[in-house]
Amino acid sequence: MNSRIHGLGQGLDALLGSSPEGTAQGNSNQSPQTLSLDLVRPSANQPRTFFGEIELQELAASIREKGILQPILVRPAPLNAGYFELVAGERRWRAAQIAQLHEIPVLIRELNDREILEIALIENIQRDDLNAIEEARGFSRLTEEFGETQESVAKQVGKSRSYVANSIRLLRLPRRIQEWLEEGALQAGHARALLMAQDPVKTAKHVIKQRLSVRQTEKLVSRTTGAPTGKGVKSADTRSLEAELSLSLRCKVTISGDAERGDVRIAYRDLSQLDRIIGKLRSRET
């Protein structure tokens, strides 16, 4: 089994207590039920904000013909008795409205806000439904609002810690570039390269106009910033991580190596600075 999908499945099962089928059978309150479509509301914890009109219309046509085959996951609305909040399946819920259904099959679960966000992230990542910014915002909320570490987030969604860290860094880009990412005008690889650009918006406009590839964008940014190019040159992700660590530790940090192995070198000027660096690293372990 693909390790990425396997990891995602484990994370979702852990959040729901077991497999969806097992949970439903183990608790009568968790069995599939039918709810009026009007009683279900979208959740503020849904990481996905963009839903393509064409794909919704296609799904609505399928629902008209075959119905909703997989129940939609909801929870009782915390501040609105008698109503329910979407946890997973918002695309099906929206398509059901287009198909003019009056009732939909649901699974009702008691979940907190953190669990809702995690489940929604996992479901959307499994389906490749999130754009890079939606994904980054979801990861950021889990770390900033719910106090999770990047390692724990990575484990839940079946990604590496560096993937999560690089994703969150995209939120440092100017709002206009984030919008281009959401619209599909730029890819995540373009955005990571633009993090190092002297004028990210101007560079992004050039990338879009000239339809540059990610590699071409990296070379463009390297030329404009004076960074070296060619074989063995560090990726935009690596350079960005070096800059982040250097700023955090207040000393020069260099990273070398490849996807299999590498080195992180921390330069210090005296023993006093070394003690401070060690103290800061130790404090992050607790």
PDB file of C-alpha atoms in Angstrom, residues 118-239:
ATOM      1  CA  GLU A 118      -7.877  17.419  11.370  1.00  0.00           C
ATOM      2  CA  ILE A 119     -10.537  15.195   9.797  1.00  0.00           C
ATOM      3  CA  ALA A 120     -11.327  17.769   7.115  1.00  0.00           C
ATOM      4  CA  LEU A 121      -7.623  18.168   6.311  1.00  0.00           C
ATOM      5  CA  ILE A 122      -7.070  14.425   6.046  1.00  0.00           C
ATOM      6  CA  GLU A 123     -10.130  13.889   3.861  1.00  0.00           C
ATOM      7  CA  ASN A 124      -9.223  16.706   1.494  1.00  0.00           C
ATOM      8  CA  ILE A 125      -5.553  15.704   1.261  1.00  0.00           C
ATOM      9  CA  GLN A 126      -6.586  12.136   0.457  1.00  0.00           C
ATOM     10  CA  ARG A 127      -8.654  13.466  -2.430  1.00  0.00           C
ATOM     11  CA  ASP A 128      -6.078  16.127  -3.457  1.00  0.00           C
ATOM     12  CA  ASP A 129      -8.883  18.676  -3.068  1.00  0.00           C
ATOM     13  CA  LEU A 130      -6.954  21.460  -1.327  1.00  0.00           C
ATOM     14  CA  ASN A 131      -4.897  24.108  -3.039  1.00  0.00           C
ATOM     15  CA  ALA A 132      -1.533  24.963  -1.464  1.00  0.00           C
ATOM     16  CA  ILE A 133      -2.838  27.946   0.520  1.00  0.00           C
ATOM     17  CA  GLU A 134      -5.875  26.110   1.904  1.00  0.00           C
ATOM     18  CA  GLU A 135      -3.550  23.336   3.051  1.00  0.00           C
ATOM     19  CA  ALA A 136      -1.100  25.818   4.588  1.00  0.00           C
ATOM     20  CA  ARG A 137      -3.868  27.598   6.501  1.00  0.00           C
ATOM     21  CA  GLY A 138      -5.110  24.283   7.859  1.00  0.00           C
ATOM     22  CA  PHE A 139      -1.644  23.274   9.061  1.00  0.00           C
ATOM     23  CA  SER A 140      -1.102  26.739  10.548  1.00  0.00           C
ATOM     24  CA  ARG A 141      -4.371  26.641  12.495  1.00  0.00           C
ATOM     25  CA  LEU A 142      -3.482  23.275  14.002  1.00  0.00           C
ATOM     26  CA  THR A 143      -0.141  24.619  15.243  1.00  0.00           C
ATOM     27  CA  GLU A 144      -1.170  28.167  16.200  1.00  0.00           C
ATOM     28  CA  GLU A 145      -4.717  27.723  17.536  1.00  0.00           C
ATOM     29  CA  PHE A 146      -4.613  24.167  18.838  1.00  0.00           C
ATOM     30  CA  GLY A 147      -0.975  24.006  19.953  1.00  0.00           C
ATOM     31  CA  GLU A 148       0.039  20.978  17.920  1.00  0.00           C
ATOM     32  CA  THR A 149       3.646  20.528  16.822  1.00  0.00           C
ATOM     33  CA  GLN A 150       4.561  20.303  13.170  1.00  0.00           C
ATOM     34  CA  GLU A 151       5.649  16.706  13.843  1.00  0.00           C
ATOM     35  CA  SER A 152       2.219  15.704  15.166  1.00  0.00           C
ATOM     36  CA  VAL A 153       0.440  17.440  12.291  1.00  0.00           C
ATOM     37  CA  ALA A 154       2.704  15.671   9.799  1.00  0.00           C
ATOM     38  CA  LYS A 155       1.930  12.303  11.378  1.00  0.00           C
ATOM     39  CA  GLN A 156      -1.827  12.902  11.256  1.00  0.00           C
ATOM     40  CA  VAL A 157      -1.884  13.825   7.564  1.00  0.00           C
ATOM     41  CA  GLY A 158       0.737  11.338   6.379  1.00  0.00           C
ATOM     42  CA  LYS A 159       3.318  13.943   5.374  1.00  0.00           C
ATOM     43  CA  SER A 160       6.883  14.750   6.454  1.00  0.00           C
ATOM     44  CA  ARG A 161       7.582  17.486   8.992  1.00  0.00           C
ATOM     45  CA  SER A 162       9.506  19.434   6.355  1.00  0.00           C
ATOM     46  CA  TYR A 163       6.459  19.279   4.055  1.00  0.00           C
ATOM     47  CA  VAL A 164       4.287  20.829   6.765  1.00  0.00           C
ATOM     48  CA  ALA A 165       6.924  23.470   7.603  1.00  0.00           C
ATOM     49  CA  ASN A 166       7.397  24.435   3.949  1.00  0.00           C
ATOM     50  CA  SER A 167       3.637  24.592   3.483  1.00  0.00           C
ATOM     51  CA  ILE A 168       3.132  26.970   6.426  1.00  0.00           C
ATOM     52  CA  ARG A 169       5.889  29.253   5.107  1.00  0.00           C
ATOM     53  CA  LEU A 170       3.744  29.986   2.044  1.00  0.00           C
ATOM     54  CA  LEU A 171       1.541  32.139   4.296  1.00  0.00           C
ATOM     55  CA  ARG A 172       4.397  34.658   4.491  1.00  0.00           C
ATOM     56  CA  LEU A 173       3.899  35.501   0.822  1.00  0.00           C
ATOM     57  CA  PRO A 174       2.007  38.681  -0.128  1.00  0.00           C
ATOM     58  CA  ARG A 175      -1.759  38.272  -0.285  1.00  0.00           C
ATOM     59  CA  ARG A 176      -1.823  38.724  -4.079  1.00  0.00           C
ATOM     60  CA  ILE A 177       0.500  35.760  -4.591  1.00  0.00           C
ATOM     61  CA  GLN A 178      -1.634  33.661  -2.254  1.00  0.00           C
ATOM     62  CA  GLU A 179      -4.650  34.542  -4.403  1.00  0.00           C
ATOM     63  CA  TRP A 180      -2.818  33.430  -7.563  1.00  0.00           C
ATOM     64  CA  LEU A 181      -2.048  30.147  -5.832  1.00  0.00           C
ATOM     65  CA  GLU A 182      -5.703  29.673  -4.911  1.00  0.00           C
ATOM     66  CA  GLU A 183      -6.740  30.483  -8.478  1.00  0.00           C
ATOM     67  CA  GLY A 184      -4.275  27.972  -9.915  1.00  0.00           C
ATOM     68  CA  ALA A 185      -2.153  30.569 -11.728  1.00  0.00           C
ATOM     69  CA  LEU A 186       0.861  29.454  -9.661  1.00  0.00           C
ATOM     70  CA  GLN A 187       1.889  26.100  -8.222  1.00  0.00           C
ATOM     71  CA  ALA A 188       3.266  25.452  -4.747  1.00  0.00           C
ATOM     72  CA  GLY A 189       6.755  25.009  -6.219  1.00  0.00           C
ATOM     73  CA  HIS A 190       6.579  28.470  -7.772  1.00  0.00           C
ATOM     74  CA  ALA A 191       5.498  29.926  -4.439  1.00  0.00           C
ATOM     75  CA  ARG A 192       8.349  28.324  -2.494  1.00  0.00           C
ATOM     76  CA  ALA A 193      10.835  29.842  -4.939  1.00  0.00           C
ATOM     77  CA  LEU A 194       9.143  33.244  -4.645  1.00  0.00           C
ATOM     78  CA  LEU A 195       9.733  33.238  -0.880  1.00  0.00           C
ATOM     79  CA  MET A 196      13.351  34.132  -1.646  1.00  0.00           C
ATOM     80  CA  ALA A 197      12.601  36.787  -4.289  1.00  0.00           C
ATOM     81  CA  GLN A 198      13.485  40.438  -3.629  1.00  0.00           C
ATOM     82  CA  ASP A 199      10.164  41.562  -5.146  1.00  0.00           C
ATOM     83  CA  PRO A 200       7.861  38.516  -4.947  1.00  0.00           C
ATOM     84  CA  VAL A 201       4.799  40.119  -6.607  1.00  0.00           C
ATOM     85  CA  LYS A 202       6.750  41.547  -9.546  1.00  0.00           C
ATOM     86  CA  THR A 203       8.544  38.233 -10.029  1.00  0.00           C
ATOM     87  CA  ALA A 204       5.270  36.301  -9.792  1.00  0.00           C
ATOM     88  CA  LYS A 205       3.691  38.471 -12.490  1.00  0.00           C
ATOM     89  CA  HIS A 206       6.636  37.682 -14.776  1.00  0.00           C
ATOM     90  CA  VAL A 207       6.364  33.952 -13.988  1.00  0.00           C
ATOM     91  CA  ILE A 208       2.660  33.923 -14.845  1.00  0.00           C
ATOM     92  CA  LYS A 209       3.038  36.025 -18.001  1.00  0.00           C
ATOM     93  CA  GLN A 210       5.918  33.919 -19.335  1.00  0.00           C
ATOM     94  CA  ARG A 211       4.407  30.651 -18.067  1.00  0.00           C
ATOM     95  CA  LEU A 212       7.672  29.675 -16.413  1.00  0.00           C
ATOM     96  CA  SER A 213       8.151  26.234 -14.904  1.00  0.00           C
ATOM     97  CA  VAL A 214       9.089  25.801 -11.251  1.00  0.00           C
ATOM     98  CA  ARG A 215      12.718  25.153 -12.193  1.00  0.00           C
ATOM     99  CA  GLN A 216      12.806  28.232 -14.421  1.00  0.00           C
ATOM    100  CA  THR A 217      11.338  30.264 -11.569  1.00  0.00           C
ATOM    101  CA  GLU A 218      14.024  29.036  -9.169  1.00  0.00           C
ATOM    102  CA  LYS A 219      16.727  30.053 -11.656  1.00  0.00           C
ATOM    103  CA  LEU A 220      15.092  33.459 -12.151  1.00  0.00           C
ATOM    104  CA  VAL A 221      14.984  34.120  -8.412  1.00  0.00           C
ATOM    105  CA  SER A 222      18.586  32.955  -8.031  1.00  0.00           C
ATOM    106  CA  ARG A 223      19.735  35.381 -10.722  1.00  0.00           C
ATOM    107  CA  THR A 224      17.901  38.357  -9.246  1.00  0.00           C
ATOM    108  CA  THR A 225      19.107  37.657  -5.696  1.00  0.00           C
ATOM    109  CA  GLY A 226      22.674  36.921  -6.713  1.00  0.00           C
ATOM    110  CA  ALA A 227      22.475  33.329  -5.489  1.00  0.00           C
ATOM    111  CA  PRO A 228      24.515  30.730  -7.420  1.00  0.00           C
ATOM    112  CA  THR A 229      22.835  28.453  -9.954  1.00  0.00           C
ATOM    113  CA  GLY A 230      23.679  25.080 -11.452  1.00  0.00           C
ATOM    114  CA  LYS A 231      24.252  21.528 -10.271  1.00  0.00           C
ATOM    115  CA  GLY A 232      24.351  21.122  -6.516  1.00  0.00           C
ATOM    116  CA  VAL A 233      22.637  24.432  -5.824  1.00  0.00           C
ATOM    117  CA  LYS A 234      20.291  24.381  -2.839  1.00  0.00           C
ATOM    118  CA  SER A 235      16.569  24.384  -3.481  1.00  0.00           C
ATOM    119  CA  ALA A 236      14.346  27.293  -2.530  1.00  0.00           C
ATOM    120  CA  ASP A 237      12.956  25.186   0.337  1.00  0.00           C
ATOM    121  CA  THR A 238      16.433  24.563   1.762  1.00  0.00           C
ATOM    122  CA  ARG A 239      17.497  28.198   1.498  1.00  0.00           C
TER     123      ARG A 239
END
